[in-house]
Coordinates of C-alpha atoms and ligand atoms in Angstrom, one line a residue:
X18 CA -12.7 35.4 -6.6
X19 CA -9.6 33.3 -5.8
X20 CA -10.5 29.5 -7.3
X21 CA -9.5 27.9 -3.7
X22 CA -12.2 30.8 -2.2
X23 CA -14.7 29.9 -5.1
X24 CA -14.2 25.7 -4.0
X25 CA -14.7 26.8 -0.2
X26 CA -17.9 28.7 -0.8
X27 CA -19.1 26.4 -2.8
X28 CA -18.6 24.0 -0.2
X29 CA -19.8 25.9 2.8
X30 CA -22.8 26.1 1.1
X31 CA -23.4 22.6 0.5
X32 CA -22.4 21.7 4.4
X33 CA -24.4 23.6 5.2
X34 CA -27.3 21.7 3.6
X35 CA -25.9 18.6 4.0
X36 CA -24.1 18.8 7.8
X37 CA -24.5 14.9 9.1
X38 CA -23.5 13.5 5.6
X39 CA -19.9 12.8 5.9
X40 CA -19.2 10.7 2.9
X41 CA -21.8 12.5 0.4
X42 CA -19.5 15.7 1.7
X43 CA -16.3 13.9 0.5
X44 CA -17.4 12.7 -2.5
X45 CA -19.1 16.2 -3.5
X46 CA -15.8 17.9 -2.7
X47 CA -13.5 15.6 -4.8
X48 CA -15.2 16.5 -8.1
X49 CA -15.8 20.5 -7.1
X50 CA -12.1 20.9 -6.6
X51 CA -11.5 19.7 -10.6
X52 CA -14.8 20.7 -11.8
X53 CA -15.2 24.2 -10.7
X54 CA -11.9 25.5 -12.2
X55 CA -13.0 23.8 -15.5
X56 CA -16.5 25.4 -15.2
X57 CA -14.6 28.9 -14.2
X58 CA -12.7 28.1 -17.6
X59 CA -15.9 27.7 -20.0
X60 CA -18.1 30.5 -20.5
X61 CA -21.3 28.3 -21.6
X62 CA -20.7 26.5 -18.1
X63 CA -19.8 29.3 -16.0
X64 CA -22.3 31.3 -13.8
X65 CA -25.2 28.3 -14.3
X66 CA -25.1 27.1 -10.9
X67 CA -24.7 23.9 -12.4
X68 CA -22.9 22.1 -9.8
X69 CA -24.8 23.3 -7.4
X70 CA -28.1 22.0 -8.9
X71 CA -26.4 18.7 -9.5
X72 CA -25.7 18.4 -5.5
X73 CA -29.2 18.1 -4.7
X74 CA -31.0 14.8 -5.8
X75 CA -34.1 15.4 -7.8
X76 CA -35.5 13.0 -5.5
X77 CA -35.0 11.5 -2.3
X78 CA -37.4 8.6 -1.4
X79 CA -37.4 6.9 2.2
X80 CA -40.0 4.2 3.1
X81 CA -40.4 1.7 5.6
X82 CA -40.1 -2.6 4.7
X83 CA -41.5 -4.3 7.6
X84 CA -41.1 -8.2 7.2
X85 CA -41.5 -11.1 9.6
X86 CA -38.1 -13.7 10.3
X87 CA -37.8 -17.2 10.7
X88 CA -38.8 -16.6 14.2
X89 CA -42.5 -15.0 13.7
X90 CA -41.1 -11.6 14.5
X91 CA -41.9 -8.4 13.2
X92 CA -39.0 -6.6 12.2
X93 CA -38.2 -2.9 10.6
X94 CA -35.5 -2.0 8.4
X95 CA -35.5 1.5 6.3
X96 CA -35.8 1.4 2.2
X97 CA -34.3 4.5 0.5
X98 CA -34.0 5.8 -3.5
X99 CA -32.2 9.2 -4.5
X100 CA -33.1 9.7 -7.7
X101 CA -30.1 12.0 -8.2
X102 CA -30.2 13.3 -11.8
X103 CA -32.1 11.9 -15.0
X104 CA -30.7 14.7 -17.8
X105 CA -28.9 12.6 -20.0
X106 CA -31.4 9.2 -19.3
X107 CA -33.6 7.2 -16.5
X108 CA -32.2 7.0 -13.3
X109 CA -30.1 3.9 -13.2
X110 CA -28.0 2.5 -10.2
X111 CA -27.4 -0.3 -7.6
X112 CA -29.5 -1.2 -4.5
X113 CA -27.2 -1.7 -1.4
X114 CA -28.4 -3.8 1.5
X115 CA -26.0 -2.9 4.7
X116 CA -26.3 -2.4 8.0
X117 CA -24.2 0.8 7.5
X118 CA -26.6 2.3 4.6
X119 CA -27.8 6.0 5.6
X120 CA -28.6 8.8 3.5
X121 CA -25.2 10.1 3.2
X122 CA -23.5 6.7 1.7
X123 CA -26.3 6.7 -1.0
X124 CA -25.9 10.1 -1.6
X125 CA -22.3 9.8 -2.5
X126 CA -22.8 6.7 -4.8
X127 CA -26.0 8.6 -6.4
X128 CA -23.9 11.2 -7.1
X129 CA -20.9 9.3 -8.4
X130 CA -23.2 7.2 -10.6
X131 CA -24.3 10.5 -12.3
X132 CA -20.7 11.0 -13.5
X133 CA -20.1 7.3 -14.0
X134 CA -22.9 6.9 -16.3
X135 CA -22.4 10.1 -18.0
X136 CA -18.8 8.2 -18.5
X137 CA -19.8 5.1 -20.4
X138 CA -22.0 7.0 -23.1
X139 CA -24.7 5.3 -22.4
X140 CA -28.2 7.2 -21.9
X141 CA -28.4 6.5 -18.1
X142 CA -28.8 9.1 -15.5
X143 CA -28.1 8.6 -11.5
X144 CA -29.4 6.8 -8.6
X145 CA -28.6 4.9 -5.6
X146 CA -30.8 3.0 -3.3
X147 CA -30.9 0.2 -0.6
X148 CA -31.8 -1.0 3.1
X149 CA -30.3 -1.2 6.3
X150 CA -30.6 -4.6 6.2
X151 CA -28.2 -7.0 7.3
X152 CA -28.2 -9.9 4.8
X153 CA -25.6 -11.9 6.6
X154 CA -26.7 -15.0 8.3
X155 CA -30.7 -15.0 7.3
X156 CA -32.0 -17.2 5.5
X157 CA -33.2 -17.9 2.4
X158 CA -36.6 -17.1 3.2
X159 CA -36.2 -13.8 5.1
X160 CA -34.0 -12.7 2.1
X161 CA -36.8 -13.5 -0.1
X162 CA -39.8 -11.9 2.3
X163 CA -37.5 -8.7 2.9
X164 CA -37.1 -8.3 -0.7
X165 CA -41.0 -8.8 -1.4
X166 CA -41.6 -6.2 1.5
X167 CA -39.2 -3.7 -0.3
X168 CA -40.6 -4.1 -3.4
X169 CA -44.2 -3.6 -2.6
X170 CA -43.6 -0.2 -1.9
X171 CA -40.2 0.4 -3.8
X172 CA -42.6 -0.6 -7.6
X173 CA -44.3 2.9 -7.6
X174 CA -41.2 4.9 -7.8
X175 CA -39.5 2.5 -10.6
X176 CA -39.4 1.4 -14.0
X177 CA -37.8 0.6 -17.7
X178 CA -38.3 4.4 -18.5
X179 CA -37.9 5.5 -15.1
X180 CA -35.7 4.5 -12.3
X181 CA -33.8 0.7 -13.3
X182 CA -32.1 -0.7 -10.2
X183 CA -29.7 -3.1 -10.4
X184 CA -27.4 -4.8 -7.3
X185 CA -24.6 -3.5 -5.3
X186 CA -23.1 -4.8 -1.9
X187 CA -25.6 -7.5 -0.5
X188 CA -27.4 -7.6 -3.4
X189 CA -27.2 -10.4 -6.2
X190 CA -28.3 -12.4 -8.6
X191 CA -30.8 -14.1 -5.7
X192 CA -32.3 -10.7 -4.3
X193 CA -32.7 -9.4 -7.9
X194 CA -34.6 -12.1 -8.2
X195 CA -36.9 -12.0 -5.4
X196 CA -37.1 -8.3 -6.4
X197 CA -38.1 -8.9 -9.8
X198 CA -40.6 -11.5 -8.9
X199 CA -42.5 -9.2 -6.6
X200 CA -42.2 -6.4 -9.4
X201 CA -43.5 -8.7 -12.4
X202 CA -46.4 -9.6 -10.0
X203 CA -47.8 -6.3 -9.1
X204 CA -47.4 -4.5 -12.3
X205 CA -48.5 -7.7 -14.1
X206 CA -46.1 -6.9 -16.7
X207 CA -42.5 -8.6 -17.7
X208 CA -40.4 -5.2 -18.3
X209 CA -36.2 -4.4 -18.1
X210 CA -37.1 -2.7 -14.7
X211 CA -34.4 -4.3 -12.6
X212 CA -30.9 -5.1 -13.9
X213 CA -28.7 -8.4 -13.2
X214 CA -31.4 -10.2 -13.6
X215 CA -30.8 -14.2 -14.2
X216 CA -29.9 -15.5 -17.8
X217 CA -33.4 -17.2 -18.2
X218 CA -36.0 -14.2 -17.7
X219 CA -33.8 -10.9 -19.6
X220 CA -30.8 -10.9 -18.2
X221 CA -27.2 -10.3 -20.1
X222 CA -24.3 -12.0 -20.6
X223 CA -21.1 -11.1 -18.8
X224 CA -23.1 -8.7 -16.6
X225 CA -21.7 -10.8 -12.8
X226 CA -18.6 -10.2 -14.7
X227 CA -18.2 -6.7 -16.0
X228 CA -17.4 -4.4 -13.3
X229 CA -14.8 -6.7 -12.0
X230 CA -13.4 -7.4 -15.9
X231 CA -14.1 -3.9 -17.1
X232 CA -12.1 -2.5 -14.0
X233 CA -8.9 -4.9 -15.4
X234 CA -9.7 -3.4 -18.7
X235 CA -9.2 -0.5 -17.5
X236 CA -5.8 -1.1 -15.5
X237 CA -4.9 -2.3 -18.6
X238 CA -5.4 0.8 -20.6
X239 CA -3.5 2.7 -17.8
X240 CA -0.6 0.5 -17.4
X241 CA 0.0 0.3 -21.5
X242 CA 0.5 4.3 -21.3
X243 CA 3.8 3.0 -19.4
X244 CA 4.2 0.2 -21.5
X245 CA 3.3 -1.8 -19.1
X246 CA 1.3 -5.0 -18.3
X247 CA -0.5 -7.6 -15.6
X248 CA 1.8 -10.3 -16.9
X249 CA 3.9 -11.4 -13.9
X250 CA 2.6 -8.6 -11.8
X251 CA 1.7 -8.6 -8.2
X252 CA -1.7 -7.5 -7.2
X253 CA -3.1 -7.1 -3.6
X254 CA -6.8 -7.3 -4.3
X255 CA -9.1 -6.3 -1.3
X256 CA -12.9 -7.6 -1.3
X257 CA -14.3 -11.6 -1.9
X258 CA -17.6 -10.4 -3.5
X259 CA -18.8 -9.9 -7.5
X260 CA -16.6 -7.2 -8.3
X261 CA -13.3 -8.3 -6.4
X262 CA -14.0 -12.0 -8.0
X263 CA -14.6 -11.2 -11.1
X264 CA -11.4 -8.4 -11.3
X265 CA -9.5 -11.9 -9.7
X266 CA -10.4 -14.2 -12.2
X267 CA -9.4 -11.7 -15.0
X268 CA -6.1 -10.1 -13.7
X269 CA -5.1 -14.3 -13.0
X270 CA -6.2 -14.8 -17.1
X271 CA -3.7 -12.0 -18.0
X272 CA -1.1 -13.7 -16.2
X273 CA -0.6 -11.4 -12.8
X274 CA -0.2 -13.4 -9.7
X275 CA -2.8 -12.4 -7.3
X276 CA -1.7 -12.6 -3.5
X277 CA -4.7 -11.4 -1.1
X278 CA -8.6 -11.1 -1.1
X279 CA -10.4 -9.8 2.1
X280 CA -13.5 -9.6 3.8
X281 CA -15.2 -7.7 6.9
X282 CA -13.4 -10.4 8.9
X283 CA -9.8 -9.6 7.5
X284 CA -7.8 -11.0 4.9
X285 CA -5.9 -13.8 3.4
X286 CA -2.6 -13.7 2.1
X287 CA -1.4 -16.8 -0.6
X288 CA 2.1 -16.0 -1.2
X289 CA 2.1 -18.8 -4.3
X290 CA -0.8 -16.9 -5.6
X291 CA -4.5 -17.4 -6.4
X292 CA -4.8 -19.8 -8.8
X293 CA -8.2 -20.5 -11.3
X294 CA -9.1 -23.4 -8.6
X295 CA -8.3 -21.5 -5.7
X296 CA -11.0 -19.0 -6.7
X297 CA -13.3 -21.4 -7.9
X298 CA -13.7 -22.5 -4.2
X299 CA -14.0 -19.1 -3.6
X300 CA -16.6 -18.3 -5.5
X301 CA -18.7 -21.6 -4.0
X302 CA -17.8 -20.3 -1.0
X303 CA -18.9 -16.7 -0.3
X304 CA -22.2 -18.0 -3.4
X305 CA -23.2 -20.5 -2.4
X306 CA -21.8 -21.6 1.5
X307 CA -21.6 -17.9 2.4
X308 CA -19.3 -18.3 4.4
X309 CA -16.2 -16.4 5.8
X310 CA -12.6 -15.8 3.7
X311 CA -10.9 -17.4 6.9
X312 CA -12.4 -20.7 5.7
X313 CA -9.5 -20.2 3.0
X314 CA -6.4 -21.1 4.7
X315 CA -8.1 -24.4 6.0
X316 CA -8.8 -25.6 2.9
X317 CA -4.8 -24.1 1.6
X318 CA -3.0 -24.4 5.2
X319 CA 0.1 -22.5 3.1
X320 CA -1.7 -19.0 3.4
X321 CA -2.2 -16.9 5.9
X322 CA -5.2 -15.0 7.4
X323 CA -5.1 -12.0 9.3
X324 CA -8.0 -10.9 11.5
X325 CA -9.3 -7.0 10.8
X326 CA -6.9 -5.9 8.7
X327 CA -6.5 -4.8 5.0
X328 CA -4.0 -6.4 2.8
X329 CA -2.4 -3.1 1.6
X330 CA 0.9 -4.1 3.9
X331 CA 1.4 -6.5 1.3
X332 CA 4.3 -5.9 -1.0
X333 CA 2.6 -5.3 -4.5
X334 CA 2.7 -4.0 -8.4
X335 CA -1.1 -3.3 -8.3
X336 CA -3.6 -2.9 -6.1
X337 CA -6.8 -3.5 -6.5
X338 CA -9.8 -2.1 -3.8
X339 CA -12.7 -4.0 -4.8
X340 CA -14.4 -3.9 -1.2
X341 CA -16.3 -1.0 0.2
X342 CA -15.8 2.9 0.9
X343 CA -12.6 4.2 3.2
X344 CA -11.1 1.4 2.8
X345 CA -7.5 2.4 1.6
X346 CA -6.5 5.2 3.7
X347 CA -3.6 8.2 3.2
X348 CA -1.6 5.6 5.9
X349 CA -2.2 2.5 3.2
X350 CA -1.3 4.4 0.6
X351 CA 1.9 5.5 1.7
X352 CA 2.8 1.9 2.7
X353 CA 1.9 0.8 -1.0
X354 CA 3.8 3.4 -2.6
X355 CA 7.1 2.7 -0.4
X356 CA 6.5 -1.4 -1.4
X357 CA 6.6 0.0 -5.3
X358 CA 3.3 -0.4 -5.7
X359 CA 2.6 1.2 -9.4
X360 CA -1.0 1.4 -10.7
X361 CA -3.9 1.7 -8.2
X362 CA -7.0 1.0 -9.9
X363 CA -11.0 1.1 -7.8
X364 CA -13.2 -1.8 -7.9
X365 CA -15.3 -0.3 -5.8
X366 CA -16.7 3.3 -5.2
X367 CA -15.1 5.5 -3.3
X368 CA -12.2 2.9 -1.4
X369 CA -9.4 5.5 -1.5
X370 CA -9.5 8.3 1.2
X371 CA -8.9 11.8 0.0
X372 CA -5.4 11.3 1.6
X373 CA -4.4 7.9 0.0
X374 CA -5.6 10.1 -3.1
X375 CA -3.4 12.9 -2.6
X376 CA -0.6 10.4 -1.6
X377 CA -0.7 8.5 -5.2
X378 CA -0.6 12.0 -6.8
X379 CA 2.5 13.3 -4.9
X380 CA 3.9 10.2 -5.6
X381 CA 2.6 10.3 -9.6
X382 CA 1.7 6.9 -9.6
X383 CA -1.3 5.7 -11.5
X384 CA -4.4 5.8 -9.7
X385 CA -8.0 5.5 -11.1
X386 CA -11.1 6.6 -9.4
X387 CA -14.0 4.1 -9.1
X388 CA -16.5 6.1 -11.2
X389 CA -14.4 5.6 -14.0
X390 CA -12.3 2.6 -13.9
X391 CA -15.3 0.6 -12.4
X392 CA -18.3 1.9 -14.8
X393 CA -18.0 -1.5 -16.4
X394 CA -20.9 -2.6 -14.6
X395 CA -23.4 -0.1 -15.4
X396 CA -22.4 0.2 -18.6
X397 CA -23.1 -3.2 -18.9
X398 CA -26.6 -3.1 -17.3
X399 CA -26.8 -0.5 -19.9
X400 CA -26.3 -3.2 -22.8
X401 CA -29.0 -5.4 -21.1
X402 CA -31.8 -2.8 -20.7
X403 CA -31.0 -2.2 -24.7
X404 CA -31.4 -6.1 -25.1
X405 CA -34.6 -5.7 -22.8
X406 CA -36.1 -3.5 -24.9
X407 CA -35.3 -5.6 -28.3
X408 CA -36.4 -8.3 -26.9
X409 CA -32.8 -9.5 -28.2
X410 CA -29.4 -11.1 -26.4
X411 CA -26.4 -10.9 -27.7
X412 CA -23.7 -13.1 -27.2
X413 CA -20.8 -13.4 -24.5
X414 CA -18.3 -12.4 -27.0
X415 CA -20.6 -9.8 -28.1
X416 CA -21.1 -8.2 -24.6
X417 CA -17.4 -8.6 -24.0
X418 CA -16.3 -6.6 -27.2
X419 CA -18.7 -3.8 -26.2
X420 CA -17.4 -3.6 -22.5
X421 CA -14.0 -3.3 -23.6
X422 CA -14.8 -0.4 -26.1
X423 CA -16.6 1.2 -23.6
X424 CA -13.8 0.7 -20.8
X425 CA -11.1 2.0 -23.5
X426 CA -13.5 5.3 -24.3
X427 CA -13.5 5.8 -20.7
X428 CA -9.8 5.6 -20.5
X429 CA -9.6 8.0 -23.5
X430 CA -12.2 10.1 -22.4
X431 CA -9.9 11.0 -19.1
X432 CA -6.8 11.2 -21.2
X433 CA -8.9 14.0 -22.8
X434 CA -9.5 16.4 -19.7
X435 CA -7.0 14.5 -17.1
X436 CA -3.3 15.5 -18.7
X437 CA -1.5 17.9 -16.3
X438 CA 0.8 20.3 -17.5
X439 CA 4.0 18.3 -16.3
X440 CA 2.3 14.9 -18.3
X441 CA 1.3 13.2 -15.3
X442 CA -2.2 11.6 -16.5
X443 CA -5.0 12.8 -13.4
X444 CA -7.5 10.5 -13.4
X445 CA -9.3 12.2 -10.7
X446 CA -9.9 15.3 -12.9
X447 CA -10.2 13.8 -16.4
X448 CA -13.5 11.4 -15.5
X449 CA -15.0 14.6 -13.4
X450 CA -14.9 16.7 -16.3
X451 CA -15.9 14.3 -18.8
X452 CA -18.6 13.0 -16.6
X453 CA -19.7 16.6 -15.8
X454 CA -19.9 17.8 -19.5
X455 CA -22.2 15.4 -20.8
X456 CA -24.6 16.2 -18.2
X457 CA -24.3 19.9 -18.1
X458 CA -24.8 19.9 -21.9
X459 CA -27.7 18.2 -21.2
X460 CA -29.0 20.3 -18.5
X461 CA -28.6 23.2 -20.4
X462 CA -30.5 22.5 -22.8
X463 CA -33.1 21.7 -20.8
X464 CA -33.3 24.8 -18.9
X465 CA -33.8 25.3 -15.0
X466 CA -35.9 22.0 -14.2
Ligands
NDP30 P1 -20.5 -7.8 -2.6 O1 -21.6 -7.7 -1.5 O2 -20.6 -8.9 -3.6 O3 -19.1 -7.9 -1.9 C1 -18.7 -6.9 -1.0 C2 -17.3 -7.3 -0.4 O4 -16.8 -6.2 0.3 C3 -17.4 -8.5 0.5 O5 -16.3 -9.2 0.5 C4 -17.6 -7.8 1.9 O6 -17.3 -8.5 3.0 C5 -16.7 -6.6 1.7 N1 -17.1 -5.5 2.5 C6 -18.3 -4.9 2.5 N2 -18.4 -3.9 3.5 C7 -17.2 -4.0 4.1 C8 -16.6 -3.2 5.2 N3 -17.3 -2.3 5.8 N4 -15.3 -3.5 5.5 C9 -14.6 -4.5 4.9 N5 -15.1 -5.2 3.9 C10 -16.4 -5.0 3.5 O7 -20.5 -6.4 -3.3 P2 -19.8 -6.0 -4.7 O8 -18.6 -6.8 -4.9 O9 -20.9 -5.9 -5.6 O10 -19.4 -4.4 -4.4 C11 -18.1 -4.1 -3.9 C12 -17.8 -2.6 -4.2 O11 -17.9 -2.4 -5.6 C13 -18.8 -1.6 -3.5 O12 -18.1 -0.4 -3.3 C14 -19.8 -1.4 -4.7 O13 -20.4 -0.1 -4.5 C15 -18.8 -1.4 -5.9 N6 -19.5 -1.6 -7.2 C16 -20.2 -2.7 -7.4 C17 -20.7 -2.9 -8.7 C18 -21.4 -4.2 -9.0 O14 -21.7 -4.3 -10.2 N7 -21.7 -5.1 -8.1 C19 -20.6 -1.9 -9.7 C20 -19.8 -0.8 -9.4 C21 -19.2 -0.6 -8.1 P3 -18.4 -9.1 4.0 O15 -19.1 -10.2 3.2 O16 -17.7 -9.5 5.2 O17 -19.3 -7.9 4.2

């Protein structure tokens, strides 16, 4: 069979299985159009049906997580966990609380994390869980009696050797923590079960940090293969939460001048750059105030905000999509490549559409996908459940080193499968085959399971 007839069965069949979920759809067929020709390439792969066992989650957990608001209403949201695949290690990835969570958005990022973990070497396999709950504007206490709801019934499908959690968009340090309580008090036992936890009771060093500094790390490992650097560079960064914060305060460390940040609201532009205190009062902010990224041009009248738009109008070197999924689309792209834009590198999971990917190809710019150029996170939760289980912490510098090995094995790790014959480096391919080895390997072994 032709290899574009091989994709399309392939694909019909998981449609057909999966009809209403749009984004699990397009993040399925991104890695069968690079991994099926590889696996039609490798007798010990080919024939397995490996791919298609790796489409449906071992597990998919919904449940319900009633809780009461500041009013004395009862109120419903939906908990879910797809334990996607635990071959290589427990399953091991964020909880998202968003109005816009469904079965489909956590099936994509369970089955990205699958790759992503099988990326940082680390014995981790995939999951993705999360509410439909709309953190914004509650307060403190229905944050903290939603996440007590969810984890009364969320404990019995976790835990360090099973499932380990860890935080994703509208969840932080404070929900871990109202998580972890609830876990610690029903198991009555103090166990690595939740990641990101706070400094005091097992958490790691560096972890707020890593996927926004492991993501730089990477753009720096990509930008070197041209000799390049961030020093002096321009970079449009979309996104005010951890990851776009943290990939701020780095690239502005390395000496790029960073122009724009965003949120659901819009974006601000600051044409004489981000600077350390800038994002400082930032960080307070969207932390601690929670408030909006319009607040930022009162306080710096000299920048602009615009209302529901993206910043990838702006003219820059790099660009930097650190908010959610969809967000840079084939339109975006082609703006950014006609402003000179060279490296795009994800912060977050899935921002590019499959035309802004296809776009940065054409145009052989260098463009990383999220499950490889932002695994810094999860490899970092990685390096605190191994401090869990010591019952040791090692220091910043210590965590820092090991991010940056493991964000430079990433990069090499693509460079190994990604190389087209014309020298272009595909990022695209390169972490779906790397990612998709490990775990086949794995799952071979183990027989049909
Ligand atoms: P946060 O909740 O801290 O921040 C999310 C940011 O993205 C906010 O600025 C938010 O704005 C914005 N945003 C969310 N949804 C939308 C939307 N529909 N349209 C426009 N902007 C939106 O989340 P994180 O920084 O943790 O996560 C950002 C991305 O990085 C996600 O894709 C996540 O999956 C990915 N990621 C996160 C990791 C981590 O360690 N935290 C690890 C790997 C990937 P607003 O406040 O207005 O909603």
């Amino acid at each position: 069979m032709k290899m574009e007839k091989k994709i399309k069965s392939f694909m019909d069949e998981v449609r057909q299985r999966n009809v209403h979920e749009p984004e699990f759809l397009q993040a399925v067929q991104e890695v069968a159009e690079t991994v099926i020709p590889y696996i039609a390439s490798q007798k010990i792969y080919d024939g397995k049906n490996l791919l298609l066992r790796m489409v449906e989650p071992e597990r998919a957990i919904t449940f319900r997580v009633p809780w009461v608001d500041d009013q004395g209403e009862i109120r419903v949201n939906r908990g879910y966990r797809i334990q996607m695949n635990s071959a290589i290690g427990p399953y091991k990835g964020g909880l998202r609380f968003h109005p816009s969570v469904t079965m489909s958005i956590l099936k994509f990022l369970a089955f990205e994390q699958v790759f992503k973990n099988s990326l940082t070497t680390l014995p981790m396999g995939g999951g993705k869980g999360g509410a439909d709950f709309d953190p914004k504007g509650k307060s403190d206490g229905e944050i903290m009696r939603f996440c007590h709801s969810f984890m009364t019934e969320f404990f019995r499908y976790i835990g360090p050797n099973t499932d380990v959690p860890a935080g994703d968009i509208g969840v932080g340090s404070r929900e871990i923590g109202y998580l972890f309580g609830m876990y610690r008090k029903i198991k009555n036992e103090f166990t690595g079960v939740l990641t990101g936890k706070g400094l005091s009771w097992g958490g790691s060093l560096i972890r707020p940090e890593a996927t926004g500094y492991g993501t730089i790390y990477f753009a720096v490992s990509m930008l070197a293969t041209q000799n390049k650097s961030f020093d002096q560079k321009l970079v449009a960064l979309s996104g005010s939460g951890n990851v776009a914060q943290f990939a701020a305060e780095k690239a502005i460390q390395l000496g790029a001048k960073v122009i724009t940040l965003s949120d659901s609201s819009g974006y601000i532009y600051d044409r004489e750059g981000i600077t350390k205190d800038k994002l400082a009062y930032v960080m307070q902010l969207k932390n601690v105030e929670r408030g909006r990224i319009d607040a930022y041009v009162t306080k710096y009248p000299t920048a602009k905000f615009y209302k529901n738009k993206t910043p990838w109008n702006e003219i820059c070197d790099i660009a930097l999509p650190c908010a959610t999924q969809n967000e840079l689309t084939g339109d975006d792209a082609k703006k950014l490549i006609k402003n000179g834009c060279i490296c795009v590198c994800e912060g977050a999971n899935m921002p590019s559409t499959p035309e802004a990917i296809t776009a940065f190809r054409e145009a052989k710019i260098l463009f990383a996908p999220g499950k490889a150029s932002n695994a810094g996170g999860v490899a970092t939760s990685g390096l605190e459940m191994t401090q869990n289980s010591l019952r040791f912490n090692w220091s910043r510098n210590e965590v820092d080193e090991k991010l940056k090995q493991i964000m430079s094995d990433i990069h090499t790790a693509c460079l190994k499968y990604g190389i087209e014959k014309d020298g272009y480096i595909n990022y695209v391919k390169g972490a779906n085959i790397a990612g998709f080895v490990k775990v086949a390997d794995a799952m071979l072994a183990q027989g049909v399971i």
